[in-house]
Amino acid sequence: MTRTITLSIAAVLLAGCAALPVTSALAQADPPVAEAPSPNAIVDAAPAADWVEIAPSDLMVMQLAPDAQGKPRRVVIQLMPPPFSQGWIGNMRKLAAAHWWDGTSVNRVQDNYLVQGGDATEKKPLPEGLAVVPESEYMTPIAGLPERVSGEIGDQAEARTEMTYYARQGSEAFPRVHDAYSDYSLFTMGWPVASNDDAKSVWPIHCYGMVGVGRDLSPNTGTGAELYTVIGHAPRHLDRNIALVGRVIDGMEYLSSLPRGHGQLGFYTEDESPTPIVSVRLANELLVNQRPRFAYLSTDSAAFAQYAEARANRRDPFFIVPAGGADICNIPVPVKAYPWVKPAE
Amino acid sequence: MTRTITLSIAAVLLAGCAALPVTSALAQADPPVAEAPSPNAIVDAAPAADWVEIAPSDLMVMQLAPDAQGKPRRVVIQLMPPPFSQGWIGNMRKLAAAHWWDGTSVNRVQDNYLVQGGDATEKKPLPEGLAVVPESEYMTPIAGLPERVSGEIGDQAEARTEMTYYARQGSEAFPRVHDAYSDYSLFTMGWPVASNDDAKSVWPIHCYGMVGVGRDLSPNTGTGAELYTVIGHAPRHLDRNIALVGRVIDGMEYLSSLPRGHGQLGFYTEDESPTPIVSVRLANELLVNQRPRFAYLSTDSAAFAQYAEARANRRDPFFIVPAGGADICNIPVPVKAYPWVKPAE
């Protein structure tokens, strides 16, 4: 069960000092200390087999109107895999297929909170056949997850992933993911999720860039037509209160740098200009030569564990005191774009 | 020692259900449930005596160049009080008095991380007499804090503030501030700080909007001439590694919505336009009729404790599952602007 994580020599040397101020490697002229790899260097060195390509049918491509200089603004959203939030995601697939979002807009930008878009008039007819998703689906039963992960959480014993284990126990060498919002926070299937000691369900976490479904007051759960993205400190109080359906993996800056709205809750006032949404398509509906290609670093890989550990215990020359821990939202899952290769004709 | 927190009736009724899904108050038609006040409503109802006006000498007013529509962009920074980071803050007072920042620029904007400004050329001569501050001042000895707070942390027993106590113990009715980066996180003197079990020192926390001092590699600690502001999820790995000197309390949107830079680390490239900093002044150097006036909600007040508790256990009609806890950076210290009243002539 216990997977061995290979650490660099420098990492092992420093592991015992994680909670103490240590002199920067650069400042120590003699003896020379091997420079520990930074989190980014670990990601760059990850073997190709650790990267999981995202299916085009799980990529949602949103074209905003070009910016003031005429430059295109493309935002790419990765949808969550089953068993997470599939009712809403099914609706989103129907809305995209119907080109429903074309001509809607981003009409709410609340600083340190979220950007929201959809039909500002709330009068545009929705496609027929959208599901009404129950509130129970804000959480996912453990039984719906792959055996490896569900068994590990369900055991309530030492048989957990390292991330889960260290979330409870803390460690100098591994992230101490003490969480103010749950008993556990961990990564599964490429996503940050949380769970409680009862280990009956897990739920996705509102980290920066996560995409959720706007809704009215309970018992309304939203259709998936109004979407928002987190643009500030993780608003974890929304976890289990609203559906998360994906995350922005490219073009986040086009949302996060939009002018803030000055109406209630950050909605734009009549004097302010919403940003037009030109089109939203699933990548598999695009021509092959227009499809973006992305992969994420498998959260089950040794490279990810090493990356997460390095995020929690920085040994880059800049740092003098490694934190000895990390908030799960401060360990973003690495994503990379593949250069597009024109298929043979 | 134990301060009694007065909760509304509705809050007490719901306190035992904090970890369970509860039906929204609005959805319960019968019997009617008194609506619990939202965090904002608690702040709005706080008595005048709970607000602490910020001295003009602790307000730094930065004028950015007007935006593309010609609208002014004023950013106001509140400086930390003694004993925090006073070496760097002393330098900043000298730099402001010398009008040193006038004509510099914001030249780095890294998404989900920080905005940084100062002299992009790194060639502008600094005023004479700036202090060289040692790394030890990233942390503040407990002995330098007011007796009430230092005694409470130092006791290592139950004699702690409620926030500190519940940070360790958790509670259904109070924020469970489990922290991935420290043994404690708490508020003191109006600021979020962290400490460890040794209780020898505390350090300020990198929450959204906090202002820090750019530096080169250790042992360099920065002068205070290059400043940055957090514009994303709290980068707590910077705590104890770099000086925090204050927080943006007004005009944050003018920094957070700036176009992202595409050079290394988010610095602007030659093709991108830095945002000019027209002037930086301490408010006490401004004419009386140009001075902004702000106050913060005392973090020792009952109103603040009630606000923090409500942030952790949302009972607004929107919420169906109160989180039962909150990250300290998700409990921003409330700040309000006073309408300016022209002094009698």
XYZ file of C-alpha atoms in Angstrom:
690
model
C 0.000 0.000 0.000
C 2.681 2.484 0.931
C 4.113 3.967 -2.222
C 7.720 5.061 -1.973
C 8.420 8.619 -2.998
C 11.868 9.195 -4.385
C 13.257 12.459 -3.128
C 16.374 14.143 -4.384
C 19.418 14.036 -2.129
C 19.059 17.682 -1.256
C 15.444 17.163 -0.332
C 16.314 14.379 2.080
C 19.077 16.461 3.619
C 16.713 19.315 4.291
C 13.674 17.291 5.312
C 14.555 17.340 8.987
C 14.914 21.105 8.968
C 11.546 21.880 7.480
C 10.263 23.768 10.495
C 13.493 25.639 11.181
C 14.947 28.650 9.431
C 17.666 27.296 7.190
C 20.231 29.260 5.288
C 19.526 29.583 1.601
C 21.500 27.136 -0.488
C 22.877 30.036 -2.521
C 24.153 31.847 0.539
C 26.184 28.844 1.668
C 29.412 29.174 -0.250
C 31.113 26.150 1.290
C 30.388 23.242 1.250
C 28.282 23.328 -1.907
C 24.741 22.034 -1.482
C 23.018 20.334 -4.381
C 20.138 22.530 -5.443
C 16.788 20.836 -4.803
C 14.393 20.926 -7.721
C 11.636 23.524 -7.581
C 8.007 22.422 -7.946
C 8.078 23.602 -11.566
C 11.290 21.694 -12.280
C 9.699 18.521 -10.880
C 6.719 19.000 -13.186
C 8.976 19.663 -16.170
C 10.869 16.439 -15.459
C 7.757 14.269 -15.038
C 7.764 11.329 -17.480
C 5.341 11.458 -20.397
C 3.469 8.470 -18.937
C 2.442 10.572 -15.912
C 0.471 12.997 -18.075
C -3.178 12.279 -18.835
C -4.502 13.777 -22.044
C -7.943 15.335 -21.628
C -10.572 14.036 -24.064
C -11.847 16.741 -26.470
C -15.377 15.967 -25.231
C -14.294 17.153 -21.768
C -12.906 20.479 -22.993
C -15.282 23.425 -23.287
C -13.918 26.250 -25.429
C -15.333 29.722 -24.785
C -14.529 32.604 -27.118
C -14.975 36.012 -25.513
C -15.155 39.075 -27.730
C -11.645 40.295 -28.624
C -10.071 42.777 -26.204
C -9.699 46.533 -26.787
C -6.595 45.878 -28.902
C -8.446 43.319 -31.005
C -6.655 40.328 -29.520
C -8.684 37.108 -29.241
C -9.645 35.868 -25.777
C -10.084 32.103 -25.619
C -10.962 30.402 -22.324
C -10.725 26.602 -22.018
C -12.620 24.762 -19.282
C -11.944 21.143 -18.321
C -15.134 19.372 -17.229
C -15.067 17.074 -14.206
C -15.131 13.331 -14.954
C -17.824 10.933 -13.749
C -19.039 10.449 -11.074
C -18.811 14.184 -10.227
C -21.654 16.610 -11.018
C -22.749 14.722 -14.116
C -26.339 16.018 -14.042
C -25.244 19.600 -14.499
C -22.468 18.641 -16.898
C -25.012 16.773 -19.038
C -27.032 19.983 -19.198
C -23.935 21.941 -20.167
C -23.274 19.542 -23.027
C -26.817 20.171 -24.275
C -26.444 23.941 -23.907
C -23.159 23.888 -25.828
C -24.628 21.664 -28.568
C -27.546 24.107 -28.886
C -25.056 27.027 -29.113
C -27.145 28.489 -26.302
C -24.368 30.572 -24.758
C -23.519 32.301 -28.070
C -24.455 35.964 -27.668
C -24.693 35.870 -23.873
C -22.158 37.703 -21.711
C -19.978 37.887 -18.624
C -22.061 40.193 -16.450
C -20.741 39.837 -12.894
C -17.174 40.377 -11.652
C -16.794 40.532 -7.876
C -13.270 41.174 -6.627
C -11.621 38.366 -4.618
C -14.634 36.173 -5.327
C -15.906 35.248 -8.771
C -16.655 36.065 -12.397
C -20.051 34.950 -13.692
C -21.560 34.693 -17.143
C -24.678 33.589 -18.958
C -27.906 35.217 -20.031
C -28.050 38.574 -18.262
C -31.681 39.038 -19.278
C -32.706 35.716 -17.676
C -35.311 35.526 -20.451
C -33.562 33.473 -23.120
C -35.456 30.171 -23.504
C -33.463 27.140 -22.429
C -33.204 24.010 -24.586
C -35.754 21.337 -23.783
C -34.840 18.327 -21.747
C -32.443 19.822 -19.200
C -32.220 17.742 -16.043
C -33.320 19.048 -12.644
C -30.452 17.900 -10.453
C -31.070 17.239 -6.745
C -28.989 18.915 -4.010
C -27.706 15.509 -2.962
C -25.445 15.581 -6.019
C -23.311 18.357 -4.538
C -21.629 15.378 -2.881
C -20.490 12.143 -4.495
C -20.916 8.828 -2.670
C -17.609 7.077 -2.096
C -19.111 4.022 -3.752
C -19.079 5.907 -7.033
C -15.313 6.359 -7.017
C -12.638 3.974 -8.278
C -12.045 1.095 -5.888
C -8.517 2.137 -5.052
C -9.495 5.522 -3.719
C -12.832 4.594 -2.195
C -11.350 1.603 -0.409
C -8.563 3.717 0.985
C -10.860 6.336 2.425
C -13.406 3.793 3.555
C -10.942 1.768 5.566
C -10.525 4.531 8.129
C -7.109 3.044 8.811
C -3.609 3.496 7.477
C -4.635 2.235 4.064
C -4.917 5.679 2.505
C -3.040 7.535 -0.197
C -0.049 9.426 1.082
C -1.835 12.723 0.553
C -4.800 11.590 2.612
C -2.623 10.081 5.258
C -0.534 13.171 5.691
C -3.580 15.359 5.639
C -4.412 13.781 8.987
C -1.030 13.131 10.487
C 1.118 15.979 9.335
C 4.770 15.380 8.590
C 7.900 17.376 8.090
C 8.616 15.761 4.770
C 5.088 15.768 3.381
C 2.342 18.334 3.075
C 0.373 18.812 6.212
C -2.965 19.545 4.622
C -4.833 20.578 7.761
C -8.093 21.788 6.394
C -10.444 24.297 8.012
C -13.410 22.973 5.999
C -13.279 19.178 6.190
C -11.666 16.239 7.933
C -9.688 15.364 4.813
C -8.635 17.145 1.685
C -6.965 15.134 -1.015
C -6.607 14.670 -4.751
C -8.462 12.024 -6.680
C -8.726 11.493 -10.429
C -6.913 14.781 -11.002
C -9.141 16.932 -8.804
C -9.028 18.459 -5.306
C -11.784 16.997 -3.140
C -12.707 16.872 0.530
C -14.333 14.330 2.780
C -15.264 13.815 6.409
C -14.551 11.095 8.906
C -17.799 9.341 8.070
C -16.187 8.634 4.661
C -19.544 8.318 2.937
C -18.957 10.917 0.256
C -16.467 13.358 -1.198
C -17.057 16.758 -2.740
C -15.044 18.977 -5.068
C -13.284 22.038 -3.646
C -13.724 25.704 -4.621
C -10.108 26.517 -5.515
C -8.996 29.405 -7.732
C -10.172 28.807 -11.313
C -12.796 26.193 -10.443
C -16.041 26.567 -12.415
C -19.452 26.274 -10.756
C -23.134 26.546 -11.562
C -25.008 29.683 -10.500
C -28.330 29.023 -8.817
C -31.260 30.735 -7.063
C -32.243 29.984 -3.470
C -32.570 26.372 -2.338
C -34.047 24.012 -3.430
C -33.052 25.433 -6.828
C -29.728 23.872 -7.909
C -29.173 25.732 -11.174
C -29.350 24.293 -14.658
C -25.741 24.818 -15.742
C -26.649 27.778 -17.956
C -25.154 30.362 -15.566
C -21.515 29.618 -14.786
C -18.972 31.238 -12.500
C -15.226 30.992 -11.939
C -13.330 31.646 -8.716
C -10.974 34.659 -9.064
C -9.783 35.079 -5.469
C -9.018 33.252 -2.264
C -10.803 29.887 -2.277
C -14.435 30.524 -1.172
C -14.684 27.117 0.470
C -17.938 28.044 2.243
C -19.546 27.365 -1.164
C -18.425 23.704 -1.072
C -21.441 21.377 -0.816
C -23.727 24.385 -1.373
C -23.417 24.715 -5.100
C -22.313 22.510 -7.976
C -18.737 22.524 -9.233
C -18.383 21.260 -12.781
C -14.836 21.965 -13.914
C -11.889 24.330 -13.935
C -10.377 26.915 -16.241
C -7.137 25.458 -17.628
C -6.304 28.131 -20.204
C -7.133 31.823 -20.652
C -7.900 32.355 -16.956
C -6.389 35.833 -17.182
C -9.132 36.950 -19.585
C -11.664 36.387 -16.802
C -9.623 37.398 -13.736
C -8.514 40.736 -15.197
C -11.983 41.914 -16.263
C -13.122 45.211 -14.755
C -14.992 44.684 -11.490
C -18.737 45.325 -11.424
C -20.169 47.950 -9.101
C -23.739 46.755 -8.724
C -24.895 44.503 -5.909
C -22.757 41.337 -5.648
C -20.446 42.677 -8.357
C -23.015 42.605 -11.168
C -22.374 45.224 -13.817
C -24.547 48.309 -13.618
C -26.232 49.886 -16.613
C -23.205 52.130 -17.029
C -20.812 49.196 -17.197
C -20.144 46.922 -20.157
C -20.600 43.159 -19.973
C -18.060 41.147 -21.955
C -19.737 39.381 -24.889
C -19.479 35.584 -25.057
C -19.150 34.910 -28.781
C -19.380 31.133 -28.628
C -19.039 28.078 -26.395
C -18.271 24.686 -27.937
C -17.084 21.315 -26.739
C -13.712 20.717 -28.390
C -14.963 17.594 -30.154
C -17.465 19.777 -32.021
C -14.651 21.922 -33.398
C -12.758 21.165 -36.572
C -9.723 19.038 -35.790
C -7.363 21.873 -36.624
C -9.133 24.157 -34.134
C -9.137 21.770 -31.190
C -6.889 22.650 -28.276
C -5.063 19.733 -26.654
C -4.229 19.617 -22.959
C -3.017 17.102 -20.402
C -2.886 17.147 -16.598
C -0.320 15.543 -14.336
C -1.846 12.384 -12.871
C -2.502 12.982 -9.182
C -1.696 9.304 -8.600
C 1.817 9.689 -10.042
C 5.053 9.781 -8.082
C 5.865 13.054 -9.847
C 2.691 14.657 -8.472
C 3.478 13.509 -4.931
C 6.976 14.957 -5.263
C 5.559 18.194 -6.698
C 3.032 18.514 -3.844
C 5.744 17.866 -1.279
C 7.936 20.529 -2.875
C 5.041 23.016 -2.870
C 4.768 22.479 0.883
C 8.507 22.580 1.572
C 10.083 25.063 -0.805
C 13.789 24.584 -1.241
C 14.205 26.949 -4.186
C 17.040 29.382 -3.470
C 14.527 32.146 -2.757
C 13.127 30.489 0.370
C 14.671 30.544 3.822
C 11.859 28.889 5.850
C 9.945 26.030 4.182
C 6.311 26.179 5.284
C 6.066 22.512 6.234
C 2.561 22.320 4.823
C 0.250 23.571 2.124
C -3.405 24.360 1.660
C -4.806 22.024 -0.998
C -5.716 25.074 -3.120
C -2.062 26.097 -3.052
C -1.177 22.841 -4.861
C -2.757 23.475 -8.267
C -2.865 20.375 -10.481
C -0.316 20.985 -13.259
C -1.786 21.280 -16.748
C 0.127 21.615 -20.002
C -0.863 22.398 -23.553
C 0.309 20.157 -26.356
C 1.580 21.941 -29.423
C -0.949 21.232 -32.098
C 0.289 18.872 -34.780
C -1.557 18.944 -38.058
C -2.865 15.438 -38.764
C -1.599 13.641 -41.853
C -3.915 14.067 -44.835
C -10.629 35.293 30.675
C -13.413 33.686 28.721
C -15.298 36.363 26.873
C -18.952 35.613 26.273
C -20.113 35.900 22.698
C -23.729 36.840 22.294
C -25.297 34.909 19.458
C -28.677 35.574 17.982
C -31.444 33.121 18.826
C -31.385 31.647 15.350
C -27.646 31.111 15.563
C -27.992 29.183 18.798
C -30.775 27.070 17.351
C -28.673 26.096 14.374
C -25.356 25.731 16.149
C -25.807 22.021 16.804
C -26.504 21.325 13.152
C -23.420 22.993 11.761
C -21.913 19.839 10.323
C -25.165 18.450 8.937
C -27.079 19.466 5.855
C -29.888 21.657 7.135
C -32.833 22.899 5.199
C -32.580 26.517 4.220
C -34.514 28.802 6.535
C -36.416 30.132 3.540
C -37.480 26.664 2.457
C -39.008 25.911 5.852
C -42.484 27.344 5.606
C -43.651 26.198 9.011
C -42.682 26.872 11.761
C -41.054 30.186 10.833
C -37.374 30.451 11.753
C -35.925 33.826 12.655
C -33.440 34.719 9.940
C -29.897 34.700 11.287
C -27.856 37.757 10.429
C -25.363 37.407 7.593
C -21.709 38.298 8.214
C -22.279 41.641 6.469
C -25.359 42.369 8.572
C -23.341 41.710 11.738
C -20.681 44.158 10.570
C -23.299 46.763 9.672
C -24.810 46.451 13.169
C -21.477 46.712 15.028
C -21.480 49.616 17.490
C -19.405 52.677 16.634
C -17.133 51.931 19.581
C -15.970 48.692 17.913
C -14.487 50.581 14.966
C -10.883 51.774 15.150
C -10.046 54.781 13.013
C -6.751 54.426 11.181
C -4.288 57.274 11.760
C -3.524 59.284 8.590
C 0.166 58.526 9.174
C -0.637 54.824 8.691
C -2.443 55.318 5.374
C -0.403 55.299 2.188
C -2.242 56.796 -0.793
C -1.101 55.682 -4.234
C -2.406 57.395 -7.365
C -2.095 55.278 -10.478
C -2.437 56.936 -13.872
C -6.129 57.269 -14.835
C -7.637 54.316 -16.700
C -8.411 54.195 -20.436
C -11.657 56.099 -19.808
C -9.803 58.797 -17.854
C -11.163 57.688 -14.478
C -8.828 58.154 -11.490
C -7.392 55.070 -9.806
C -6.599 55.604 -6.135
C -5.214 52.752 -4.029
C -5.052 53.100 -0.229
C -2.723 50.899 1.819
C -2.971 50.533 5.593
C 0.468 50.060 7.167
C 0.948 47.493 9.932
C 1.274 48.881 13.469
C 4.296 48.358 15.722
C 5.834 45.940 16.494
C 5.354 44.440 13.009
C 7.865 45.038 10.185
C 8.795 48.514 11.400
C 12.235 48.546 9.755
C 10.762 48.273 6.287
C 7.838 50.538 7.129
C 10.284 53.189 8.341
C 11.984 52.979 4.949
C 8.643 53.305 3.202
C 7.902 56.477 5.158
C 11.212 57.908 3.948
C 10.535 56.844 0.359
C 7.083 58.448 0.463
C 8.444 61.654 2.018
C 11.080 61.818 -0.745
C 8.323 61.284 -3.365
C 10.562 58.474 -4.563
C 7.779 56.346 -6.058
C 6.428 59.201 -8.199
C 7.045 58.270 -11.817
C 7.708 54.586 -11.138
C 5.278 51.898 -12.298
C 3.447 48.653 -11.737
C 5.519 46.310 -13.861
C 4.640 42.767 -12.796
C 1.193 41.132 -12.740
C 1.202 37.358 -12.219
C -2.211 35.703 -12.269
C -3.367 34.064 -9.011
C -0.252 35.420 -7.299
C 0.716 39.071 -7.104
C 0.977 42.548 -8.572
C 4.308 44.325 -8.066
C 5.448 47.896 -8.537
C 8.437 50.152 -8.092
C 11.368 51.208 -10.211
C 11.392 48.893 -13.239
C 14.851 50.156 -14.248
C 16.329 49.255 -10.835
C 18.630 52.259 -11.393
C 16.791 55.068 -9.623
C 18.927 56.189 -6.663
C 17.339 55.476 -3.285
C 17.142 58.113 -0.556
C 19.995 58.041 1.934
C 19.585 56.455 5.314
C 17.367 53.494 4.517
C 17.665 50.732 7.086
C 18.999 47.280 6.243
C 16.512 45.067 8.039
C 17.584 41.602 9.230
C 15.675 38.436 8.270
C 14.835 37.891 11.920
C 12.250 40.665 11.578
C 10.047 38.519 9.339
C 8.831 37.274 12.723
C 7.823 39.307 15.754
C 8.728 38.124 19.266
C 5.673 37.578 21.433
C 7.267 39.885 23.999
C 6.707 42.763 21.602
C 2.937 42.314 21.570
C 0.364 43.717 23.977
C 0.292 41.849 27.281
C -3.195 40.528 26.766
C -2.389 38.726 23.579
C 1.135 37.659 24.378
C 0.070 36.288 27.748
C -2.692 34.303 26.153
C -0.488 32.683 23.575
C 2.391 32.251 25.964
C 0.384 30.357 28.570
C 0.056 27.309 26.342
C -3.101 26.540 28.275
C -6.733 27.441 28.007
C -6.014 31.098 28.561
C -6.235 32.056 24.906
C -8.547 34.205 22.870
C -11.560 32.351 21.563
C -10.160 32.481 18.055
C -6.905 30.905 19.152
C -8.643 28.368 21.309
C -10.958 27.252 18.573
C -8.148 27.210 16.066
C -6.789 24.280 18.071
C -9.905 22.591 19.316
C -12.442 23.077 16.586
C -16.054 23.606 17.485
C -19.375 23.430 15.797
C -20.304 26.916 16.865
C -16.982 28.625 16.253
C -14.527 28.721 13.399
C -12.265 25.744 13.251
C -9.207 27.486 11.891
C -7.096 24.405 11.217
C -4.132 25.826 9.426
C -1.865 24.022 6.978
C 0.963 26.489 7.626
C 1.195 26.955 11.383
C 0.068 25.603 14.740
C -2.158 28.644 15.291
C -3.702 31.292 13.157
C -5.474 34.144 14.851
C -6.186 37.852 14.737
C -4.313 40.374 16.817
C -4.406 44.173 16.690
C -6.561 44.000 13.575
C -4.315 41.661 11.571
C -4.191 37.969 10.668
C -1.091 36.348 12.164
C 0.233 32.858 12.785
C 2.312 31.240 15.480
C 3.669 27.865 16.467
C 3.481 25.802 19.622
C 6.747 27.236 20.868
C 4.858 30.556 21.167
C 8.028 32.603 20.832
C 6.924 34.715 17.912
C 4.088 35.498 15.532
C 4.205 36.461 11.889
C 1.746 38.190 9.547
C -0.118 36.105 6.973
C -0.125 36.464 3.171
C -3.881 36.873 2.627
C -5.484 38.440 -0.450
C -4.654 42.163 -0.574
C -1.724 42.003 1.836
C 1.236 44.166 0.803
C 4.812 42.903 0.978
C 8.357 43.977 0.185
C 10.045 42.564 -2.921
C 13.569 41.332 -2.364
C 16.499 39.600 -4.062
C 17.940 36.293 -2.843
C 18.702 35.842 0.849
C 20.284 37.446 2.820
C 18.780 40.436 0.988
C 15.526 41.475 2.693
C 14.450 44.293 0.383
C 14.379 47.982 1.213
C 10.650 48.635 0.922
C 11.024 50.368 -2.446
C 9.574 47.435 -4.422
C 6.121 46.468 -3.170
C 3.709 43.694 -4.121
C 0.087 42.857 -3.373
C -1.496 39.406 -3.273
C -4.148 39.004 -6.031
C -4.970 35.301 -5.723
C -5.222 32.404 -3.325
C -3.143 33.173 -0.228
C 0.513 32.316 -1.066
C 1.257 31.316 2.516
C 4.581 29.715 1.538
C 5.860 33.303 1.481
C 5.091 33.751 5.200
C 8.330 34.187 7.197
C 10.250 34.422 3.921
C 9.496 37.993 3.014
C 8.298 41.102 4.828
C 4.622 41.999 4.980
C 4.001 45.649 5.698
C 0.300 46.335 5.219
C -2.828 45.666 3.196
C -4.798 47.355 0.451
C -8.031 48.667 1.989
C -9.376 50.648 -0.963
C -8.956 50.512 -4.738
C -7.841 46.871 -4.739
C -9.682 46.351 -8.018
C -7.325 48.760 -9.803
C -4.465 46.350 -9.067
C -6.241 42.992 -9.326
C -7.797 43.740 -12.720
C -4.594 44.898 -14.418
C -3.594 42.957 -17.540
C -1.353 40.015 -16.692
C 2.311 40.183 -17.721
C 3.730 37.564 -20.065
C 7.410 37.743 -19.234
C 9.072 35.483 -16.682
C 7.283 35.578 -13.291
C 4.575 37.794 -14.805
C 6.822 40.797 -15.473
C 5.659 42.869 -18.406
C 7.553 42.333 -21.637
C 8.768 45.154 -23.856
C 5.504 44.908 -25.806
C 3.383 45.365 -22.676
C 2.609 48.598 -20.858
C 3.431 49.108 -17.201
C 0.872 51.174 -15.278
C 2.380 54.506 -14.206
C 2.457 55.315 -10.479
C 1.781 59.042 -10.398
C 2.377 59.579 -6.679
C 2.555 57.888 -3.297
C 1.946 59.918 -0.131
C 1.203 59.221 3.486
C -2.255 60.642 4.167
C -0.910 63.023 6.818
C 1.163 64.691 4.100
C -1.963 65.417 2.075
C -4.112 68.484 2.497
C -6.823 67.833 5.048
C -9.508 67.953 2.386
C -7.707 65.262 0.364
C -7.173 62.785 3.180
C -9.175 59.567 3.049
C -10.538 58.325 6.370
C -10.962 54.642 7.170
C -11.654 52.459 10.176
C -11.374 48.713 10.786
C -13.518 46.538 12.995
C -11.572 45.787 16.174
C -10.576 42.124 16.114
C -10.971 42.125 19.912
C -14.642 43.136 19.680
C -17.637 40.899 20.243
C -18.932 42.001 16.846
C -15.795 40.666 15.153
C -16.082 37.315 16.939
C -19.703 37.059 15.843
C -18.752 38.037 12.296
C -15.966 35.427 12.173
C -18.313 32.772 13.519
C -20.899 33.667 10.880
C -18.253 33.491 8.124
C -17.534 29.947 9.247
C -21.170 28.899 9.672
C -23.221 30.644 7.008
C -26.892 30.820 7.816
C -27.832 33.259 5.068
C -30.783 31.884 3.096
C -28.472 30.926 0.222
C -26.602 28.276 2.214
C -27.749 24.736 2.901
C -24.602 23.314 4.552
C -22.626 25.615 6.860
C -18.920 24.847 6.490
C -18.247 24.554 10.209
C -14.910 26.312 9.810
C -13.023 28.956 7.891
C -9.533 29.602 6.641
C -8.216 32.745 8.338
C -7.815 34.382 4.907
C -11.533 33.802 4.307
C -12.303 36.045 7.299
C -11.169 39.426 5.961
C -11.020 42.143 8.614
C -13.915 44.538 7.847
C -12.853 48.037 6.816
C -15.128 50.997 6.168
C -14.605 54.435 4.715
C -15.858 57.476 6.574
C -17.616 60.038 4.459
C -15.316 63.022 4.396
C -16.607 65.945 6.397
C -15.170 69.319 5.572
C -13.625 70.737 8.726
C -15.053 73.973 10.117
C -13.127 77.011 8.940
